[in-house]
Tab-separated table of C-alpha atoms in Angstrom:
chain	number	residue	atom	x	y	z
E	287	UNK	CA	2.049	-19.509	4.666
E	288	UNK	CA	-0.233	-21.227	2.243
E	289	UNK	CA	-1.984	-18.407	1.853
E	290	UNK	CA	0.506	-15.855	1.407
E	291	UNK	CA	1.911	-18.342	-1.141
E	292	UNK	CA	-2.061	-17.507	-2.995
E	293	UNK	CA	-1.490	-14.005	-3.073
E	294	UNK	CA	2.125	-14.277	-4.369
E	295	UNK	CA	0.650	-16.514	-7.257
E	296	UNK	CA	-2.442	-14.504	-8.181
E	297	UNK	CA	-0.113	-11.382	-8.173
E	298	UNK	CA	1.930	-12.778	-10.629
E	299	UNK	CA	-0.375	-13.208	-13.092
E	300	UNK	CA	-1.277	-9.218	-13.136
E	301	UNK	CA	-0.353	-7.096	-15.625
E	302	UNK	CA	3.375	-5.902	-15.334
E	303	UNK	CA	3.678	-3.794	-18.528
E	304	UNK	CA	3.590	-0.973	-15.384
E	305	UNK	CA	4.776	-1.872	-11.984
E	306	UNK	CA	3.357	0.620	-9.857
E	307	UNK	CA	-0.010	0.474	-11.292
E	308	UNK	CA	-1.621	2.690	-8.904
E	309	UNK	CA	1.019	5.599	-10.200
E	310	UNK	CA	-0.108	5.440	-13.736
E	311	UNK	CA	-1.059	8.521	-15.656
E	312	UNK	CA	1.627	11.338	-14.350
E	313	UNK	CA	3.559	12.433	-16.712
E	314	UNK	CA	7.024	14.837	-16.307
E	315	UNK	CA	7.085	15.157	-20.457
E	316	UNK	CA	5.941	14.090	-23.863
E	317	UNK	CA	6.248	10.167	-23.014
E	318	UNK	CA	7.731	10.008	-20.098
E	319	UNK	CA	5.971	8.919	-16.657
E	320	UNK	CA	8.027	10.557	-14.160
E	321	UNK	CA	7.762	13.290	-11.478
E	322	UNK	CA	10.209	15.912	-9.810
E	323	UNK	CA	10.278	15.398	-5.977
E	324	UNK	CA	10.275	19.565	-5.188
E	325	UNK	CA	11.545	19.158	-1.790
E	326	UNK	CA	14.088	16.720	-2.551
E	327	UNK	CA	17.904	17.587	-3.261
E	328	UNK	CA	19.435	16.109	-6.475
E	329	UNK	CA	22.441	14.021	-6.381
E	330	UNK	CA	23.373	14.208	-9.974
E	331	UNK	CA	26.901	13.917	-10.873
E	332	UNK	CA	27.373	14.459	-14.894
E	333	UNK	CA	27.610	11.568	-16.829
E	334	UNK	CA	26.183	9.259	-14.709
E	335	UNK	CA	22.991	8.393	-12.669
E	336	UNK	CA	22.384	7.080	-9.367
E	337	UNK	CA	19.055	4.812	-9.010
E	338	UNK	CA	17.471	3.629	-5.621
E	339	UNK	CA	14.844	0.956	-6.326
E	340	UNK	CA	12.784	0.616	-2.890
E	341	UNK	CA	11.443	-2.881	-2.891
E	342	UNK	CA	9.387	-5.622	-0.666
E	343	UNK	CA	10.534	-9.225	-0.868
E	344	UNK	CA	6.698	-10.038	-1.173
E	345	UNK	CA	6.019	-7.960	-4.436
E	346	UNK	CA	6.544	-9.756	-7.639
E	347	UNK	CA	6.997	-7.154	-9.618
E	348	UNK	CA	10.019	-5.992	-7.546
E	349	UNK	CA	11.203	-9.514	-7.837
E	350	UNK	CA	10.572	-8.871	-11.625
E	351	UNK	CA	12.186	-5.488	-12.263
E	352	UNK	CA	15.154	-6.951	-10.247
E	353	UNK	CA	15.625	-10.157	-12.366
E	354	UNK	CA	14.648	-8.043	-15.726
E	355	UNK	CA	14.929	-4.516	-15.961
E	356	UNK	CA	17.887	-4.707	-13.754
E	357	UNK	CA	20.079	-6.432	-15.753
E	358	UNK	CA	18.998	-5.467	-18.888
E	359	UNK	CA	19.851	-1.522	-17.997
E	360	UNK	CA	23.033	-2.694	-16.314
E	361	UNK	CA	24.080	-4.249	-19.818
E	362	UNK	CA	22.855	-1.194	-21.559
E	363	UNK	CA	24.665	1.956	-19.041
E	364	UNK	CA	27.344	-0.065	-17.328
E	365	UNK	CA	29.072	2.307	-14.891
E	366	UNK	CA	27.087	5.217	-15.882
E	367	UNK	CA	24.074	3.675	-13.349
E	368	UNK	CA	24.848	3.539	-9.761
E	369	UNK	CA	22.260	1.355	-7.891
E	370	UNK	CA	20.892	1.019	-4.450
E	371	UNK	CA	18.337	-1.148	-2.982
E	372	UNK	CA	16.351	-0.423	-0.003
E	373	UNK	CA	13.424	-2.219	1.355
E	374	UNK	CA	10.303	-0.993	1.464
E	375	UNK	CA	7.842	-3.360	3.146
E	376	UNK	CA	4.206	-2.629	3.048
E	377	UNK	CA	2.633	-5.443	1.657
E	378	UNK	CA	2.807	-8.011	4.901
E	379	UNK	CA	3.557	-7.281	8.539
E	380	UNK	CA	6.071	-9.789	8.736
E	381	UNK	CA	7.672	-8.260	5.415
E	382	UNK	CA	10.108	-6.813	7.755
E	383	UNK	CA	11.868	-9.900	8.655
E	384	UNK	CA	13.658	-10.512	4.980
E	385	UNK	CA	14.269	-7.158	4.630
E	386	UNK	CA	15.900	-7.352	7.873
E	387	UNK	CA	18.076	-10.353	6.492
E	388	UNK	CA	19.015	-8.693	3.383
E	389	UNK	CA	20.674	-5.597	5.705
E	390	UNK	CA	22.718	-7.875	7.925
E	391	UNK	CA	23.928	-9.484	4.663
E	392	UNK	CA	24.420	-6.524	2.361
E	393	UNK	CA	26.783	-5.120	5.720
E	394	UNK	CA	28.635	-7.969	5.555
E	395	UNK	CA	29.406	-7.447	1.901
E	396	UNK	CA	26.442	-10.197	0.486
E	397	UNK	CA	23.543	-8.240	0.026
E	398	UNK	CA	23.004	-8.998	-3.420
E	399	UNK	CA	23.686	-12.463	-3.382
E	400	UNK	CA	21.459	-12.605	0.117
E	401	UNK	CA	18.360	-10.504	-2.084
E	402	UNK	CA	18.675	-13.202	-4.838
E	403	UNK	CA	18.282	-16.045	-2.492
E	404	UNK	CA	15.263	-14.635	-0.870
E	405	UNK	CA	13.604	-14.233	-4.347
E	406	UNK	CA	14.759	-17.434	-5.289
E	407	UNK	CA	13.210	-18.993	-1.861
E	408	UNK	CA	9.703	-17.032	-2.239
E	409	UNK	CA	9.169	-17.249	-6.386
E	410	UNK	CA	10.744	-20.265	-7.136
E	411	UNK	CA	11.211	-22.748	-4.391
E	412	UNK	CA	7.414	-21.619	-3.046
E	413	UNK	CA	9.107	-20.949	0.733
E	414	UNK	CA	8.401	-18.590	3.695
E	415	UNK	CA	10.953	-16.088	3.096
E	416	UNK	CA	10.006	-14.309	6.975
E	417	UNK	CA	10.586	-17.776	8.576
E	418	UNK	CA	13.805	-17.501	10.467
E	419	UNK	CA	14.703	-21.281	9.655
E	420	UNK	CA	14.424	-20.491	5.862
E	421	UNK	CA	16.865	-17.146	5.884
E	422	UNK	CA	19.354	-18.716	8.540
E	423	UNK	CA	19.570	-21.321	5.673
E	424	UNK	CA	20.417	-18.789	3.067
E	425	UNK	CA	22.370	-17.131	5.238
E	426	UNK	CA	24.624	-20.434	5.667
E	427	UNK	CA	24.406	-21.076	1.626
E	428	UNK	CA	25.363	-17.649	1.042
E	429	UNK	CA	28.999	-17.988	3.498
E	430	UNK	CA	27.518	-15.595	6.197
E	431	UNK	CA	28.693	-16.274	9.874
E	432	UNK	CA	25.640	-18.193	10.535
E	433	UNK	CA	26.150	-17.744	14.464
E	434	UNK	CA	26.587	-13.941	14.139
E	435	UNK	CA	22.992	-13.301	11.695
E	436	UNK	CA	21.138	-15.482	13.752
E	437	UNK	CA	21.811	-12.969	16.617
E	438	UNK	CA	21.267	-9.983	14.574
E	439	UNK	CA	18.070	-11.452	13.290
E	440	UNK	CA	16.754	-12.391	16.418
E	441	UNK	CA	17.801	-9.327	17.803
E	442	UNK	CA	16.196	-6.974	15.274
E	443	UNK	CA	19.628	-5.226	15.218
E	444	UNK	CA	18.461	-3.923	11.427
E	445	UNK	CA	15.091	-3.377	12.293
E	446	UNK	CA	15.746	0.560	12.506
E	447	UNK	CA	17.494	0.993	9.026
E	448	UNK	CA	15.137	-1.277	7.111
E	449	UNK	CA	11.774	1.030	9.271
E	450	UNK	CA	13.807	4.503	8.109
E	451	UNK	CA	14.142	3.173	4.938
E	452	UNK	CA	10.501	2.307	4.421
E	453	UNK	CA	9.850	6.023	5.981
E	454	UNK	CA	12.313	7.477	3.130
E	455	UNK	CA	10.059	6.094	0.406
E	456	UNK	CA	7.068	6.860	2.099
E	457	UNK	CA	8.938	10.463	2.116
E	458	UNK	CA	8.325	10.864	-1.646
E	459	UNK	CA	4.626	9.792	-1.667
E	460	UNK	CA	5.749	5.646	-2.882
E	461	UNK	CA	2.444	3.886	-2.496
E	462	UNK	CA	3.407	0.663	-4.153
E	463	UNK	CA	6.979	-1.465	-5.099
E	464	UNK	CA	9.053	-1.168	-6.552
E	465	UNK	CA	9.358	2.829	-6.211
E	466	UNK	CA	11.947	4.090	-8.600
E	467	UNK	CA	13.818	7.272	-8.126
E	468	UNK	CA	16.824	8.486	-9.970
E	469	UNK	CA	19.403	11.325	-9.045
E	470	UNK	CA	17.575	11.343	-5.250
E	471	UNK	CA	14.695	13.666	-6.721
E	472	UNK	CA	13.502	11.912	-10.095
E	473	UNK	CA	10.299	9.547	-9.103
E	474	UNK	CA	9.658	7.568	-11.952
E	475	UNK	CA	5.758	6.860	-11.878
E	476	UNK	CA	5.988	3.700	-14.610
E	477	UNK	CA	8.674	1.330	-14.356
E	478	UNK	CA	8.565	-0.134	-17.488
E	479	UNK	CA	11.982	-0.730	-19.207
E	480	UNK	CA	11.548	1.342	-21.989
E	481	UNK	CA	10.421	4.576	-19.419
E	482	UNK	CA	12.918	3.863	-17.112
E	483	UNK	CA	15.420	3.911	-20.316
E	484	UNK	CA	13.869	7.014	-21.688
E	485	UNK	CA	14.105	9.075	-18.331
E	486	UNK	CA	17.928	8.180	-17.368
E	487	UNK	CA	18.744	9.492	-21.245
E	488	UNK	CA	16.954	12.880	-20.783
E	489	UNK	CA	18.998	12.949	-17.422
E	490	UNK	CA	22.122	11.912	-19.182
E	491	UNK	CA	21.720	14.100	-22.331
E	492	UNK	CA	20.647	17.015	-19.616
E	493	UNK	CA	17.283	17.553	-20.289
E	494	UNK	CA	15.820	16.813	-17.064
E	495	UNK	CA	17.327	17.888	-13.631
């Protein structure tokens, strides 16, 4: 744990003017850092526009975009942006395990509050956030049936949805978290608030499809 803790920290400190750093450099227009997924199927609907942010509970840049950028485009679109996280874990073996948590919580109607918690355990309070003990914890904090997650933890009853949902991302060439896509074919290739802002206007004002 200690060590993972290390990583965390030294991560931290990086650069995260650009969130997937290794993405850098394609562009879809004049300033924008984005790329059109050919073989993928938009899911526009006009006048608003769905994001899916695929994220690992280890990466603190996801944990930044989601306590940051998040909010900050929620305040600026409202009910024009539609999001969905999925996890993507890649960065750890055992980065599974919270992503598993975070599925049996969001079907039971506390995803978000379950994601926050697991941030919150990993950034903030310095814990293990794949130790069973610390997530059956948040699961009790958070008003989950602690009896019934501790099964479906132990069981791995999520394991499938949170491994498809790590092969979806993988699907549009992600390398790193948090991968961005918007409208289910739109793979934004720097996640920096003001290119994330810039892309969902084009798609608003209909310039990119």
């Amino acid at each position: 744990m200690l060590k993972k803790v290390a990583v965390i920290v030294a991560l931290i400190f990086i650069s995260t003017s650009v969130f997937a750093a290794d993405n850098k450099g394609v562009q879809g227009g004049a300033d924008e850092k984005y790329t059109v997924a050919p073989d993928k199927k938009s899911t526009h609907e006009k006048g608003k526009v769905k994001m899916t942010i695929f994220f690992d509970f280890f990466c603190p840049h996801c944990h930044q975009f989601d306590s940051v950028v998040v909010p900050l485009l929620l305040r600026e679109y409202g009910d024009k942006l539609k999001i969905t996280s999925m996890g993507y874990p890649i960065i750890y073996e055992d980065s599974v395990i919270p992503v598993e948590a975070y599925e049996l919580a969001k079907s039971e109607g506390k995803g978000e509050e379950m994601k926050r918690a697991i941030f919150d355990a990993i950034y903030y309070q310095r814990k293990d956030g794949a130790n069973h003990d610390v997530l059956i914890s948040i699961a009790k904090t958070i008003g989950l049936n602690v009896d019934k997650f501790q099964k479906g933890l132990k069981s791995g009853a999520k394991k499938k949805v949170v491994l498809d949902g790590r092969d979806l991302a993988k699907s549009y060439g992600a390398k790193s978290t948090p991968a961005v896509i918007l409208d289910g074919n739109i793979f934004i290739k720097d996640n920096s608030l003001a290119n994330v802002s810039s892309v969902i206007n084009k798609i608003l004002e209909g310039k990119i499809k």
